[in-house]
Amino acid sequence: VAVFIGNDIVDLRGESETCHPRFARRVLTDYEYQEYRLSHDPHRYLWTAWAAKEAAYKVVRQSGDRRVFRPAAFEYRRCTGFVQYGGRSITTEVRAAPDYVVAIANLGSGQYTEVTRVIEGVLRNKSDRSILPCSGILPLESVVARHLIATILASELRCSSADIVVLKDQWGVPEAYVKGKRSCVALSISHHERYVSIAIGLPDNYPESKQRRR
Amino acid sequence: VPEIADQDVFDGVMTVIKKHSSDQAACQSAGLDSHLLDDLHVNSARIVDVVLDFEDAFNISIKDSDIDRIRTVGDAVALVKELKK
C-alpha cells in the first residue's frame, strides 16, 4: 500500500507582484483564469492555485510520472479541493495564512502530517546549523527541512532522529532512510523565502508507526 | 535575417536568467552545463518568467511542451537558436 505526498509553500511577501505580465495567463487554465479575474484578491488566488498545482505535480512525479512541471496542465478546483491532471483527481488541501499559502496534495492510502515553520525560527541561532547533519553541504533551508523531518519521523517511528537520513533520488524526490534502510514513508519538501514546509505521508499499516492521525 | 551568434544568444539567455536567479554568484560562473534549478537556483515559478522573458527578448514563441527541454543554460541557448531560425 503506497502513499504519495506533495507540498508547496509560497511566501506571499517574498513573491512580490513583479512577475511577468503574462505569467497568470500562462500558468492558469481558462477556468482558473476566470476565477483569478473575478477574485477580490487576484494575487492570493494566483499563488494559491500555483501552490496547489505544484503540490499535485510533486505527487504525480513521486508516483512515477517524471515529466517536467507544466502548470497549465493542472487545474485547481477550489470548490472541490481537487487538482485535475490527465483525468486524475488529486486531493489537495490548501491552508492560507496572512503571509503565506501552503498546499498539500496526496494520493494513495495513508495519513499525512504537515509542518510549516519560519526558517530562521527553527534554529535558535545560525550557529546551531553546525550541529545538524548535512550542514555545510546543503543550503540552510534544506538543512532545516531535514531537521524537521528527522525530528517528526523519529517521534512517529519511536527511534532517534540520528537514525534518519533524508536523501534525494535521481529525480529529486526526497526519500527517508531509517537505520540505513530505505523507508516507504513519503516525503515532500518546499521552501520559499522565509518559510519551509515539510509533508510526511505514512502508508496505512506502516508497522513501526504510531499512526498519528490528523 | 542573419543568424544570431552563439555568444549573443548565450549573453541574452544569461541576462534573463540572472534577473530571476536567487544566486547571482552562481550566475557569474555559469556555463552551458549549468542547471537552472539546481545550480542557478531559479525556482519553478521563475522558470515561467524566464520563458516569458525569452519570448520578449528574442521575439519568439515558446510552447509549453518546449519548456520541458530547458533544463540547462545550453538547452535554453539551443532552443532559442532553433526558434530563431
GROMACS .gro file of C-alpha atoms in nm:
model
  299
    1VAL     CA    1   0.000   0.000   0.000
    2ALA     CA    2   0.162   0.322  -0.112
    3VAL     CA    3   0.100   0.683  -0.028
    4PHE     CA    4   0.224   0.975  -0.231
    5ILE     CA    5   0.259   1.324  -0.094
    6GLY     CA    6   0.344   1.664  -0.239
    7ASN     CA    7   0.355   2.008  -0.086
    8ASP     CA    8   0.432   2.362  -0.191
    9ILE     CA    9   0.463   2.683   0.003
   10VAL     CA   10   0.458   3.037  -0.130
   11ASP     CA   11   0.573   3.329   0.082
   12LEU     CA   12   0.327   3.594  -0.031
   13ARG     CA   13   0.551   3.874   0.084
   14GLY     CA   14   0.851   3.732  -0.098
   15GLU     CA   15   0.650   3.653  -0.408
   16SER     CA   16   0.601   4.015  -0.494
   17GLU     CA   17   0.383   4.119  -0.780
   18THR     CA   18   0.682   4.164  -1.004
   19CYS     CA   19   0.627   3.856  -1.214
   20HIS     CA   20   0.583   3.886  -1.587
   21PRO     CA   21   0.255   4.046  -1.705
   22ARG     CA   22   0.166   3.727  -1.895
   23PHE     CA   23   0.252   3.498  -1.602
   24ALA     CA   24  -0.105   3.438  -1.484
   25ARG     CA   25  -0.237   3.376  -1.834
   26ARG     CA   26   0.046   3.133  -1.898
   27VAL     CA   27   0.016   2.919  -1.585
   28LEU     CA   28  -0.359   2.919  -1.527
   29THR     CA   29  -0.617   2.718  -1.716
   30ASP     CA   30  -0.912   2.902  -1.871
   31TYR     CA   31  -1.126   2.808  -1.571
   32GLU     CA   32  -0.863   2.928  -1.325
   33TYR     CA   33  -0.800   3.246  -1.518
   34GLN     CA   34  -1.168   3.330  -1.498
   35GLU     CA   35  -1.159   3.274  -1.120
   36TYR     CA   36  -0.845   3.484  -1.098
   37ARG     CA   37  -1.003   3.775  -1.280
   38LEU     CA   38  -1.315   3.762  -1.065
   39SER     CA   39  -1.125   3.722  -0.740
   40HIS     CA   40  -1.127   4.004  -0.487
   41ASP     CA   41  -0.760   3.920  -0.422
   42PRO     CA   42  -0.606   3.805  -0.753
   43HIS     CA   43  -0.252   3.795  -0.610
   44ARG     CA   44  -0.351   3.548  -0.341
   45TYR     CA   45  -0.566   3.348  -0.581
   46LEU     CA   46  -0.279   3.316  -0.829
   47TRP     CA   47  -0.034   3.185  -0.573
   48THR     CA   48  -0.291   2.959  -0.410
   49ALA     CA   49  -0.360   2.798  -0.746
   50TRP     CA   50   0.014   2.779  -0.815
   51ALA     CA   51   0.086   2.608  -0.481
   52ALA     CA   52  -0.197   2.359  -0.532
   53LYS     CA   53  -0.082   2.276  -0.883
   54GLU     CA   54   0.282   2.233  -0.784
   55ALA     CA   55   0.190   2.017  -0.484
   56ALA     CA   56  -0.018   1.796  -0.714
   57TYR     CA   57   0.268   1.782  -0.961
   58LYS     CA   58   0.500   1.655  -0.688
   59VAL     CA   59   0.252   1.375  -0.613
   60VAL     CA   60   0.236   1.281  -0.979
   61ARG     CA   61   0.616   1.283  -1.004
   62GLN     CA   62   0.651   1.077  -0.687
   63SER     CA   63   0.408   0.822  -0.828
   64GLY     CA   64   0.635   0.769  -1.127
   65ASP     CA   65   0.545   1.030  -1.390
   66ARG     CA   66   0.877   1.208  -1.449
   67ARG     CA   67   0.758   1.481  -1.683
   68VAL     CA   68   0.860   1.840  -1.620
   69PHE     CA   69   0.605   2.063  -1.447
   70ARG     CA   70   0.357   2.222  -1.688
   71PRO     CA   71   0.139   2.439  -1.467
   72ALA     CA   72  -0.142   2.480  -1.720
   73ALA     CA   73  -0.180   2.101  -1.742
   74PHE     CA   74  -0.302   2.102  -1.381
   75GLU     CA   75  -0.631   2.262  -1.283
   76TYR     CA   76  -0.709   2.362  -0.926
   77ARG     CA   77  -1.076   2.340  -0.835
   78ARG     CA   78  -1.111   2.540  -0.518
   79CYS     CA   79  -1.473   2.434  -0.469
   80THR     CA   80  -1.391   2.063  -0.458
   81GLY     CA   81  -1.040   2.061  -0.313
   82PHE     CA   82  -0.905   1.863  -0.607
   83VAL     CA   83  -0.642   1.929  -0.868
   84GLN     CA   84  -0.728   1.770  -1.202
   85TYR     CA   85  -0.448   1.629  -1.412
   86GLY     CA   86  -0.479   1.395  -1.708
   87GLY     CA   87  -0.811   1.254  -1.594
   88ARG     CA   88  -0.692   1.207  -1.236
   89SER     CA   89  -0.828   1.391  -0.934
   90ILE     CA   90  -0.566   1.464  -0.672
   91THR     CA   91  -0.687   1.563  -0.327
   92THR     CA   92  -0.525   1.894  -0.242
   93GLU     CA   93  -0.566   2.078   0.085
   94VAL     CA   94  -0.480   2.446   0.092
   95ARG     CA   95  -0.400   2.635   0.410
   96ALA     CA   96  -0.389   3.009   0.392
   97ALA     CA   97  -0.214   3.233   0.640
   98PRO     CA   98  -0.178   3.611   0.619
   99ASP     CA   99   0.177   3.588   0.483
  100TYR     CA  100   0.186   3.254   0.305
  101VAL     CA  101  -0.015   2.982   0.141
  102VAL     CA  102   0.073   2.614   0.163
  103ALA     CA  103  -0.081   2.328  -0.033
  104ILE     CA  104  -0.060   1.958   0.046
  105ALA     CA  105  -0.165   1.702  -0.215
  106ASN     CA  106  -0.190   1.330  -0.164
  107LEU     CA  107  -0.276   1.009  -0.340
  108GLY     CA  108  -0.299   0.657  -0.204
  109SER     CA  109  -0.389   0.512   0.129
  110GLY     CA  110  -0.242   0.659   0.443
  111GLN     CA  111  -0.218   0.956   0.672
  112TYR     CA  112  -0.004   1.260   0.644
  113THR     CA  113   0.130   1.532   0.860
  114GLU     CA  114   0.250   1.873   0.750
  115VAL     CA  115   0.457   2.132   0.929
  116THR     CA  116   0.536   2.488   0.825
  117ARG     CA  117   0.797   2.696   1.003
  118VAL     CA  118   0.983   3.020   0.960
  119ILE     CA  119   1.327   2.900   0.853
  120GLU     CA  120   1.523   3.117   1.090
  121GLY     CA  121   1.283   3.034   1.372
  122VAL     CA  122   1.364   2.663   1.367
  123LEU     CA  123   1.715   2.722   1.491
  124ARG     CA  124   1.780   2.934   1.794
  125ASN     CA  125   2.062   3.094   1.606
  126LYS     CA  126   2.256   3.030   1.291
  127SER     CA  127   2.540   2.863   1.478
  128ASP     CA  128   2.303   2.574   1.556
  129ARG     CA  129   2.330   2.483   1.192
  130SER     CA  130   2.675   2.338   1.252
  131ILE     CA  131   2.537   2.059   1.469
  132LEU     CA  132   2.284   1.942   1.213
  133PRO     CA  133   2.353   1.663   0.967
  134CYS     CA  134   2.439   1.780   0.614
  135SER     CA  135   2.530   2.127   0.737
  136GLY     CA  136   2.794   2.291   0.526
  137ILE     CA  137   2.685   2.087   0.224
  138LEU     CA  138   2.328   2.197   0.181
  139PRO     CA  139   2.168   2.540   0.193
  140LEU     CA  140   2.018   2.643   0.528
  141GLU     CA  141   1.660   2.584   0.414
  142SER     CA  142   1.740   2.226   0.316
  143VAL     CA  143   1.914   2.162   0.647
  144VAL     CA  144   1.615   2.297   0.835
  145ALA     CA  145   1.375   2.082   0.632
  146ARG     CA  146   1.578   1.769   0.703
  147HIS     CA  147   1.596   1.858   1.071
  148LEU     CA  148   1.217   1.889   1.086
  149ILE     CA  149   1.162   1.562   0.902
  150ALA     CA  150   1.407   1.372   1.123
  151THR     CA  151   1.251   1.512   1.439
  152ILE     CA  152   0.894   1.429   1.338
  153LEU     CA  153   0.972   1.089   1.191
  154ALA     CA  154   1.172   0.993   1.499
  155SER     CA  155   0.865   1.063   1.708
  156GLU     CA  156   0.639   0.868   1.470
  157LEU     CA  157   0.871   0.571   1.445
  158ARG     CA  158   0.994   0.581   1.804
  159CYS     CA  159   1.358   0.597   1.715
  160SER     CA  160   1.637   0.851   1.735
  161SER     CA  161   1.646   1.135   1.484
  162ALA     CA  162   2.009   1.037   1.429
  163ASP     CA  163   1.878   0.713   1.271
  164ILE     CA  164   1.702   0.906   0.997
  165VAL     CA  165   1.869   1.037   0.686
  166VAL     CA  166   1.690   1.220   0.404
  167LEU     CA  167   1.836   1.184   0.056
  168LYS     CA  168   1.701   1.273  -0.286
  169ASP     CA  169   1.668   1.018  -0.564
  170GLN     CA  170   1.789   1.082  -0.918
  171TRP     CA  171   1.466   1.270  -0.991
  172GLY     CA  172   1.500   1.499  -0.692
  173VAL     CA  173   1.229   1.324  -0.490
  174PRO     CA  174   1.322   1.312  -0.120
  175GLU     CA  175   1.340   0.971   0.047
  176ALA     CA  176   1.379   0.874   0.411
  177TYR     CA  177   1.630   0.614   0.519
  178VAL     CA  178   1.577   0.471   0.867
  179LYS     CA  179   1.876   0.295   1.018
  180GLY     CA  180   2.024   0.267   0.671
  181LYS     CA  181   1.716   0.114   0.509
  182ARG     CA  182   1.500   0.298   0.261
  183SER     CA  183   1.163   0.364   0.417
  184CYS     CA  184   0.826   0.358   0.239
  185VAL     CA  185   0.739   0.688   0.409
  186ALA     CA  186   0.658   0.955   0.151
  187LEU     CA  187   0.824   1.293   0.187
  188SER     CA  188   0.787   1.633   0.030
  189ILE     CA  189   0.987   1.947   0.099
  190SER     CA  190   0.914   2.302  -0.005
  191HIS     CA  191   1.078   2.628   0.089
  192HIS     CA  192   1.030   2.980  -0.027
  193GLU     CA  193   1.183   3.295   0.108
  194ARG     CA  194   1.118   3.297   0.486
  195TYR     CA  195   0.931   2.969   0.511
  196VAL     CA  196   0.995   2.598   0.497
  197SER     CA  197   0.723   2.336   0.480
  198ILE     CA  198   0.758   1.960   0.504
  199ALA     CA  199   0.497   1.691   0.450
  200ILE     CA  200   0.527   1.329   0.559
  201GLY     CA  201   0.296   1.054   0.434
  202LEU     CA  202   0.269   0.731   0.630
  203PRO     CA  203   0.110   0.437   0.450
  204ASP     CA  204  -0.174   0.256   0.626
  205ASN     CA  205  -0.044  -0.033   0.833
  206TYR     CA  206   0.304   0.107   0.843
  207PRO     CA  207   0.433  -0.126   1.113
  208GLU     CA  208   0.662   0.094   1.314
  209SER     CA  209   0.432   0.391   1.312
  210LYS     CA  210   0.217   0.509   1.598
  211GLN     CA  211  -0.020   0.617   1.318
  212ARG     CA  212  -0.072   0.971   1.433
  213ARG     CA  213  -0.394   1.081   1.273
  214ARG     CA  214  -0.479   1.427   1.162
  215VAL     CA  215   1.759   3.751  -4.145
  216PRO     CA  216   2.117   3.700  -4.025
  217GLU     CA  217   2.165   3.408  -3.790
  218ILE     CA  218   2.212   3.521  -3.435
  219ALA     CA  219   2.561   3.447  -3.299
  220ASP     CA  220   2.604   3.182  -3.031
  221GLN     CA  221   2.769   3.428  -2.794
  222ASP     CA  222   2.486   3.678  -2.841
  223VAL     CA  223   2.228   3.410  -2.760
  224PHE     CA  224   2.426   3.296  -2.457
  225ASP     CA  225   2.459   3.653  -2.331
  226GLY     CA  226   2.090   3.722  -2.386
  227VAL     CA  227   1.990   3.397  -2.216
  228MET     CA  228   2.212   3.471  -1.917
  229THR     CA  229   2.079   3.826  -1.885
  230VAL     CA  230   1.730   3.684  -1.845
  231ILE     CA  231   1.835   3.403  -1.611
  232LYS     CA  232   2.031   3.639  -1.385
  233LYS     CA  233   1.718   3.851  -1.345
  234HIS     CA  234   1.532   3.553  -1.198
  235SER     CA  235   1.807   3.364  -1.017
  236SER     CA  236   1.843   3.383  -0.641
  237ASP     CA  237   2.214   3.302  -0.670
  238GLN     CA  238   2.393   3.582  -0.853
  239ALA     CA  239   2.735   3.439  -0.767
  240ALA     CA  240   2.647   3.113  -0.942
  241CYS     CA  241   2.530   3.308  -1.246
  242GLN     CA  242   2.868   3.478  -1.273
  243SER     CA  243   3.039   3.145  -1.333
  244ALA     CA  244   2.754   2.979  -1.522
  245GLY     CA  245   2.826   2.779  -1.835
  246LEU     CA  246   2.627   2.578  -2.084
  247ASP     CA  247   2.607   2.284  -1.843
  248SER     CA  248   2.467   2.488  -1.555
  249HIS     CA  249   2.129   2.355  -1.443
  250LEU     CA  250   1.869   2.628  -1.395
  251LEU     CA  251   1.703   2.481  -1.087
  252ASP     CA  252   1.989   2.301  -0.918
  253ASP     CA  253   2.287   2.522  -1.000
  254LEU     CA  254   2.142   2.867  -1.062
  255HIS     CA  255   1.852   2.838  -0.815
  256VAL     CA  256   1.582   2.959  -1.049
  257ASN     CA  257   1.265   2.826  -0.884
  258SER     CA  258   0.977   2.676  -1.078
  259ALA     CA  259   0.769   2.994  -1.079
  260ARG     CA  260   1.063   3.198  -1.201
  261ILE     CA  261   1.125   2.944  -1.479
  262VAL     CA  262   0.794   3.060  -1.624
  263ASP     CA  263   0.917   3.420  -1.606
  264VAL     CA  264   1.240   3.314  -1.775
  265VAL     CA  265   1.046   3.160  -2.062
  266LEU     CA  266   0.825   3.467  -2.100
  267ASP     CA  267   1.129   3.695  -2.096
  268PHE     CA  268   1.298   3.476  -2.358
  269GLU     CA  269   0.991   3.527  -2.576
  270ASP     CA  270   1.016   3.902  -2.538
  271ALA     CA  271   1.394   3.930  -2.565
  272PHE     CA  272   1.429   3.710  -2.872
  273ASN     CA  273   1.086   3.773  -3.028
  274ILE     CA  274   0.996   3.406  -3.027
  275SER     CA  275   0.707   3.193  -2.904
  276ILE     CA  276   0.786   2.900  -2.676
  277LYS     CA  277   0.529   2.623  -2.645
  278ASP     CA  278   0.466   2.463  -2.307
  279SER     CA  279   0.594   2.136  -2.448
  280ASP     CA  280   0.926   2.305  -2.528
  281ILE     CA  281   0.968   2.419  -2.167
  282ASP     CA  282   1.042   2.054  -2.085
  283ARG     CA  283   1.360   2.089  -2.285
  284ILE     CA  284   1.500   2.378  -2.082
  285ARG     CA  285   1.697   2.222  -1.801
  286THR     CA  286   2.040   2.378  -1.855
  287VAL     CA  287   2.170   2.703  -1.997
  288GLY     CA  288   2.283   2.507  -2.301
  289ASP     CA  289   1.929   2.373  -2.352
  290ALA     CA  290   1.796   2.728  -2.344
  291VAL     CA  291   2.057   2.851  -2.592
  292ALA     CA  292   1.979   2.561  -2.827
  293LEU     CA  293   1.604   2.622  -2.806
  294VAL     CA  294   1.634   2.994  -2.871
  295LYS     CA  295   1.860   2.933  -3.169
  296GLU     CA  296   1.620   2.674  -3.307
  297LEU     CA  297   1.319   2.903  -3.272
  298LYS     CA  298   1.506   3.199  -3.423
  299LYS     CA  299   1.576   3.011  -3.747
   0.00000   0.00000   0.00000
